[in-house]
């Protein structure tokens, strides 16, 4: 009954409710967008976040940042062997080591440009972030075979270097030695608009290891794997390292990156305060309007607790409406921002609306609702019955 | 043992340096089943007295008993419970909850008292029937006339089968025909169900039919008229 009463009160207070819902919606949407774009930017540059990746194996002391930034600091060793071990776990459907490096690339006779190189074992991962089946499966050079010299590039690289399928390109870890460096043949140009705005080149990991001096020790930044419920086995296989599930990846990315964490917390705080302010303002206005009704309820013997319950329901309804509006607005906002980014900078796929971020935005709104129901409750408690009843 | 008993009740308001004595040393008792009218000029303290009797307000000094029990020291929860189960209130301006239907307005105190769904339904229907409002059960207060609203308010006051009904100028906002109907209903409640009835009113219609009239003058009791 108190829920029903609360719902009707909220619905009947049209302008107040609309105002509060919109304000909470905007606050929540900003929060969600901030989170999505922060996450999206790192994902975009890593070109890696994908539904088919279920687990990340990161070196001990490594962080989600290492998925993007190429650091020599912490790396995994003997990754071919480790990947073989992972693939032998029943339930694992694919695994590949990933080596990320910013490299210099050029078309013969042109100036080098920096591009993002990703070394993997093609064929081991059926639905990798990129369609990599154009590369010779496996890693022949590692196994003692020929250096294939095959690369897949994305459309961004293709535009940047002015090369296309069948063309040759140079790739080197420094700009200076590029002419004497290895030549690679583009076997395929893929569209990565959904993943990345960065120029990307994908090649066999051992060949990238060769170029970057990581063949010694067979090193890579991390290993990705897909499979169902194999986290426990992966963890026992890599006791010293960090194994993340896909949900854990998001949580981990937030947790590990203090900068993002701090700005996220600040945004959450601002959004919380804005939402709470609007909810309590609307509620206090409504309470001064409803002084009589509340006084009558109290005179009739409706307890404090029940009045509090009604007000809590009202705040929660407002915050839920606001939270869902925020989710809708954030999708709208993402569309707008991405359209703007694309038309201004030619960038695409910048935001990642992970469900955890949506949930986080909604939770912040609901917490705001609960916190702000205290204020109207105090206002209700201050109503002096005899004065109001006359 | 009396149902209600007041002993030396004073209520003072302080406005700056002046002290307003709204009630000045009131002692009286009201028995079970009585029909008492409280009358007196405006500002004489009628509403204040009724609010104190109904535990909506607290006196500045004096003692107060309900069925022999001292209620002065009761906590807010206990007083709330007393109002919920023993007292019913009817106000001049009806004060039904505007977002609830007539039916739900009568049902609300029962929900608070923890009455089961089936029993609630039976009693709400019975009460609306008794005040002649069953046909309007689904209507909101805004869709009802003043007299109709007041009849619903009477049904609401009776919902938890209280021992006393307090009514502050229940006919004050109504024309004489509607007022008569409301008064008849209240008298019926008093006579038929033996509920104690305390009505604040300067309506001669009311004072003429009351079993006893308490007259207030400047916060003091004048000798009972009857
Ligand atoms: N909150 C208050 N602060 C100061 N004075 C008050 C307050 N409430 C009531 N009074 C004073 O107490 C006295 C009694 O008020 P009360 O409302 O009981 O009168 P009443 O007999 O019900 O009058 P009416 O017939 O106009 O309703 C009045 O003088 C009033 O001004
Ligand atoms: Mg009065």
mmCIF file of N, CA and C in Angstrom, chain A residues 162-225:
data_model
loop_
_atom_site.group_PDB
_atom_site.id
_atom_site.type_symbol
_atom_site.label_atom_id
_atom_site.label_comp_id
_atom_site.label_asym_id
_atom_site.label_seq_id
_atom_site.Cartn_x
_atom_site.Cartn_y
_atom_site.Cartn_z
ATOM 1 N N UNK A 162 49.076 4.233 -47.270
ATOM 2 C CA UNK A 162 48.762 4.189 -48.694
ATOM 3 C C UNK A 162 49.078 2.841 -49.315
ATOM 4 N N UNK A 163 48.798 1.783 -48.589
ATOM 5 C CA UNK A 163 49.051 0.447 -49.138
ATOM 6 C C UNK A 163 47.779 -0.368 -49.080
ATOM 7 N N UNK A 164 47.775 -1.423 -49.868
ATOM 8 C CA UNK A 164 46.589 -2.267 -49.932
ATOM 9 C C UNK A 164 47.002 -3.724 -49.977
ATOM 10 N N UNK A 165 46.033 -4.555 -50.037
ATOM 11 C CA UNK A 165 46.288 -5.985 -50.078
ATOM 12 C C UNK A 165 47.263 -6.321 -51.211
ATOM 13 N N UNK A 166 48.309 -7.158 -50.910
ATOM 14 C CA UNK A 166 49.295 -7.529 -51.914
ATOM 15 C C UNK A 166 50.514 -6.615 -51.935
ATOM 16 N N UNK A 167 50.399 -5.420 -51.355
ATOM 17 C CA UNK A 167 51.533 -4.500 -51.307
ATOM 18 C C UNK A 167 52.529 -4.919 -50.224
ATOM 19 N N UNK A 168 53.706 -4.327 -50.327
ATOM 20 C CA UNK A 168 54.733 -4.613 -49.319
ATOM 21 C C UNK A 168 54.911 -3.424 -48.394
ATOM 22 N N UNK A 169 55.321 -3.703 -47.171
ATOM 23 C CA UNK A 169 55.608 -2.621 -46.233
ATOM 24 C C UNK A 169 56.817 -2.991 -45.386
ATOM 25 N N UNK A 170 57.486 -1.958 -44.881
ATOM 26 C CA UNK A 170 58.588 -2.190 -43.951
ATOM 27 C C UNK A 170 58.072 -2.049 -42.539
ATOM 28 N N UNK A 171 58.688 -2.822 -41.643
ATOM 29 C CA UNK A 171 58.275 -2.767 -40.249
ATOM 30 C C UNK A 171 59.525 -2.873 -39.403
ATOM 31 N N UNK A 172 59.699 -1.967 -38.472
ATOM 32 C CA UNK A 172 60.899 -1.999 -37.649
ATOM 33 C C UNK A 172 60.610 -1.353 -36.300
ATOM 34 N N UNK A 173 61.452 -1.702 -35.324
ATOM 35 C CA UNK A 173 61.201 -1.152 -33.997
ATOM 36 C C UNK A 173 61.747 0.263 -33.856
ATOM 37 N N UNK A 174 62.590 0.677 -34.797
ATOM 38 C CA UNK A 174 63.011 2.073 -34.744
ATOM 39 C C UNK A 174 62.830 2.684 -36.127
ATOM 40 N N UNK A 175 62.624 3.971 -36.131
ATOM 41 C CA UNK A 175 62.390 4.643 -37.403
ATOM 42 C C UNK A 175 63.635 4.648 -38.285
ATOM 43 N N UNK A 176 64.830 4.677 -37.636
ATOM 44 C CA UNK A 176 66.073 4.854 -38.367
ATOM 45 C C UNK A 176 66.397 3.662 -39.268
ATOM 46 N N UNK A 177 66.295 2.450 -38.693
ATOM 47 C CA UNK A 177 66.742 1.286 -39.449
ATOM 48 C C UNK A 177 65.689 0.695 -40.352
ATOM 49 N N UNK A 178 64.672 1.478 -40.659
ATOM 50 C CA UNK A 178 63.501 0.881 -41.281
ATOM 51 C C UNK A 178 63.749 0.333 -42.684
ATOM 52 N N UNK A 179 64.619 1.002 -43.417
ATOM 53 C CA UNK A 179 64.830 0.562 -44.792
ATOM 54 C C UNK A 179 65.514 -0.794 -44.830
ATOM 55 N N UNK A 180 66.460 -0.978 -43.872
ATOM 56 C CA UNK A 180 67.159 -2.251 -43.835
ATOM 57 C C UNK A 180 66.338 -3.318 -43.110
ATOM 58 N N UNK A 181 65.207 -2.903 -42.586
ATOM 59 C CA UNK A 181 64.390 -3.833 -41.794
ATOM 60 C C UNK A 181 63.688 -4.860 -42.665
ATOM 61 N N UNK A 182 62.899 -5.665 -41.996
ATOM 62 C CA UNK A 182 62.195 -6.731 -42.697
ATOM 63 C C UNK A 182 61.084 -6.196 -43.596
ATOM 64 N N UNK A 183 60.844 -6.897 -44.677
ATOM 65 C CA UNK A 183 59.720 -6.550 -45.552
ATOM 66 C C UNK A 183 58.566 -7.491 -45.274
ATOM 67 N N UNK A 184 57.406 -6.941 -45.308
ATOM 68 C CA UNK A 184 56.213 -7.749 -45.060
ATOM 69 C C UNK A 184 55.229 -7.537 -46.192
ATOM 70 N N UNK A 185 54.450 -8.580 -46.434
ATOM 71 C CA UNK A 185 53.453 -8.481 -47.493
ATOM 72 C C UNK A 185 52.066 -8.455 -46.854
ATOM 73 N N UNK A 186 51.286 -7.479 -47.279
ATOM 74 C CA UNK A 186 49.920 -7.365 -46.742
ATOM 75 C C UNK A 186 49.063 -8.453 -47.364
ATOM 76 N N UNK A 187 48.555 -9.364 -46.528
ATOM 77 C CA UNK A 187 47.724 -10.446 -47.065
ATOM 78 C C UNK A 187 46.242 -10.085 -47.022
ATOM 79 N N UNK A 188 45.930 -9.095 -46.164
ATOM 80 C CA UNK A 188 44.512 -8.743 -46.082
ATOM 81 C C UNK A 188 44.370 -7.393 -45.401
ATOM 82 N N UNK A 189 43.375 -6.638 -45.837
ATOM 83 C CA UNK A 189 43.035 -5.404 -45.127
ATOM 84 C C UNK A 189 41.680 -5.638 -44.482
ATOM 85 N N UNK A 190 41.625 -5.407 -43.169
ATOM 86 C CA UNK A 190 40.346 -5.650 -42.482
ATOM 87 C C UNK A 190 39.781 -4.332 -41.973
ATOM 88 N N UNK A 191 38.476 -4.362 -41.801
ATOM 89 C CA UNK A 191 37.817 -3.191 -41.248
ATOM 90 C C UNK A 191 37.748 -3.346 -39.730
ATOM 91 N N UNK A 192 38.270 -2.381 -39.027
ATOM 92 C CA UNK A 192 38.256 -2.480 -37.555
ATOM 93 C C UNK A 192 37.442 -1.353 -36.955
ATOM 94 N N UNK A 193 36.606 -0.782 -37.773
ATOM 95 C CA UNK A 193 35.849 0.358 -37.272
ATOM 96 C C UNK A 193 35.151 0.060 -35.954
ATOM 97 N N UNK A 194 34.813 -1.219 -35.784
ATOM 98 C CA UNK A 194 34.124 -1.535 -34.551
ATOM 99 C C UNK A 194 35.083 -1.646 -33.379
ATOM 100 N N UNK A 195 36.326 -1.821 -33.660
ATOM 101 C CA UNK A 195 37.277 -2.063 -32.586
ATOM 102 C C UNK A 195 38.182 -0.884 -32.320
ATOM 103 N N UNK A 196 38.701 -0.345 -33.366
ATOM 104 C CA UNK A 196 39.841 0.514 -33.149
ATOM 105 C C UNK A 196 39.903 1.665 -34.125
ATOM 106 N N UNK A 197 40.518 2.726 -33.649
ATOM 107 C CA UNK A 197 40.713 3.908 -34.453
ATOM 108 C C UNK A 197 42.202 4.082 -34.696
ATOM 109 N N UNK A 198 42.931 3.100 -34.211
ATOM 110 C CA UNK A 198 44.381 3.171 -34.263
ATOM 111 C C UNK A 198 44.862 2.392 -35.480
ATOM 112 N N UNK A 199 45.950 2.840 -36.135
ATOM 113 C CA UNK A 199 46.525 2.009 -37.195
ATOM 114 C C UNK A 199 47.107 0.740 -36.583
ATOM 115 N N UNK A 200 46.697 -0.377 -37.107
ATOM 116 C CA UNK A 200 47.068 -1.651 -36.501
ATOM 117 C C UNK A 200 47.665 -2.565 -37.561
ATOM 118 N N UNK A 201 48.663 -3.337 -37.139
ATOM 119 C CA UNK A 201 49.168 -4.415 -37.982
ATOM 120 C C UNK A 201 49.198 -5.688 -37.138
ATOM 121 N N UNK A 202 48.721 -6.775 -37.728
ATOM 122 C CA UNK A 202 48.702 -8.045 -37.006
ATOM 123 C C UNK A 202 49.619 -9.018 -37.744
ATOM 124 N N UNK A 203 50.462 -9.707 -36.971
ATOM 125 C CA UNK A 203 51.374 -10.654 -37.599
ATOM 126 C C UNK A 203 51.663 -11.815 -36.648
ATOM 127 N N UNK A 204 52.415 -12.804 -37.157
ATOM 128 C CA UNK A 204 52.789 -13.931 -36.295
ATOM 129 C C UNK A 204 53.638 -13.429 -35.146
ATOM 130 N N UNK A 205 53.378 -13.940 -33.967
ATOM 131 C CA UNK A 205 54.059 -13.415 -32.785
ATOM 132 C C UNK A 205 55.569 -13.597 -32.860
ATOM 133 N N UNK A 206 56.015 -14.733 -33.368
ATOM 134 C CA UNK A 206 57.466 -14.969 -33.363
ATOM 135 C C UNK A 206 58.181 -13.958 -34.268
ATOM 136 N N UNK A 207 57.495 -13.509 -35.321
ATOM 137 C CA UNK A 207 58.110 -12.543 -36.231
ATOM 138 C C UNK A 207 58.180 -11.160 -35.593
ATOM 139 N N UNK A 208 57.156 -10.847 -34.782
ATOM 140 C CA UNK A 208 57.210 -9.582 -34.045
ATOM 141 C C UNK A 208 58.246 -9.668 -32.922
ATOM 142 N N UNK A 209 58.334 -10.856 -32.324
ATOM 143 C CA UNK A 209 59.359 -11.065 -31.289
ATOM 144 C C UNK A 209 60.754 -10.832 -31.869
ATOM 145 N N UNK A 210 60.942 -11.325 -33.080
ATOM 146 C CA UNK A 210 62.224 -11.167 -33.767
ATOM 147 C C UNK A 210 62.567 -9.683 -33.941
ATOM 148 N N UNK A 211 61.558 -8.917 -34.369
ATOM 149 C CA UNK A 211 61.783 -7.492 -34.624
ATOM 150 C C UNK A 211 62.020 -6.711 -33.342
ATOM 151 N N UNK A 212 61.459 -7.182 -32.238
ATOM 152 C CA UNK A 212 61.502 -6.393 -31.003
ATOM 153 C C UNK A 212 62.453 -6.972 -29.975
ATOM 154 N N UNK A 213 63.144 -8.018 -30.354
ATOM 155 C CA UNK A 213 64.102 -8.601 -29.418
ATOM 156 C C UNK A 213 63.454 -9.411 -28.316
ATOM 157 N N UNK A 214 62.287 -9.970 -28.607
ATOM 158 C CA UNK A 214 61.617 -10.760 -27.583
ATOM 159 C C UNK A 214 61.624 -12.263 -27.871
ATOM 160 N N UNK A 215 62.411 -12.661 -28.884
ATOM 161 C CA UNK A 215 62.464 -14.100 -29.172
ATOM 162 C C UNK A 215 63.171 -14.809 -28.036
ATOM 163 N N UNK A 216 64.204 -14.161 -27.547
ATOM 164 C CA UNK A 216 64.928 -14.681 -26.390
ATOM 165 C C UNK A 216 63.954 -14.721 -25.211
ATOM 166 N N UNK A 217 63.679 -15.904 -24.692
ATOM 167 C CA UNK A 217 62.753 -16.002 -23.567
ATOM 168 C C UNK A 217 61.312 -16.126 -24.020
ATOM 169 N N UNK A 218 61.070 -16.016 -25.351
ATOM 170 C CA UNK A 218 59.732 -16.197 -25.903
ATOM 171 C C UNK A 218 58.702 -15.375 -25.125
ATOM 172 N N UNK A 219 58.874 -14.045 -25.228
ATOM 173 C CA UNK A 219 58.071 -13.195 -24.351
ATOM 174 C C UNK A 219 56.874 -12.561 -25.055
ATOM 175 N N UNK A 220 55.844 -12.320 -24.248
ATOM 176 C CA UNK A 220 54.642 -11.634 -24.740
ATOM 177 C C UNK A 220 54.052 -10.837 -23.591
ATOM 178 N N UNK A 221 53.159 -9.932 -23.930
ATOM 179 C CA UNK A 221 52.548 -9.116 -22.882
ATOM 180 C C UNK A 221 51.522 -9.892 -22.060
ATOM 181 N N UNK A 222 50.762 -10.696 -22.769
ATOM 182 C CA UNK A 222 49.745 -11.473 -22.056
ATOM 183 C C UNK A 222 49.229 -12.554 -22.976
ATOM 184 N N UNK A 223 48.413 -13.413 -22.409
ATOM 185 C CA UNK A 223 47.792 -14.474 -23.204
ATOM 186 C C UNK A 223 46.280 -14.322 -23.072
ATOM 187 N N UNK A 224 45.571 -14.440 -24.176
ATOM 188 C CA UNK A 224 44.113 -14.454 -24.075
ATOM 189 C C UNK A 224 43.622 -15.858 -24.343
ATOM 190 N N UNK A 225 42.497 -16.202 -23.715
ATOM 191 C CA UNK A 225 41.939 -17.527 -23.904
ATOM 192 C C UNK A 225 40.427 -17.421 -23.918
#
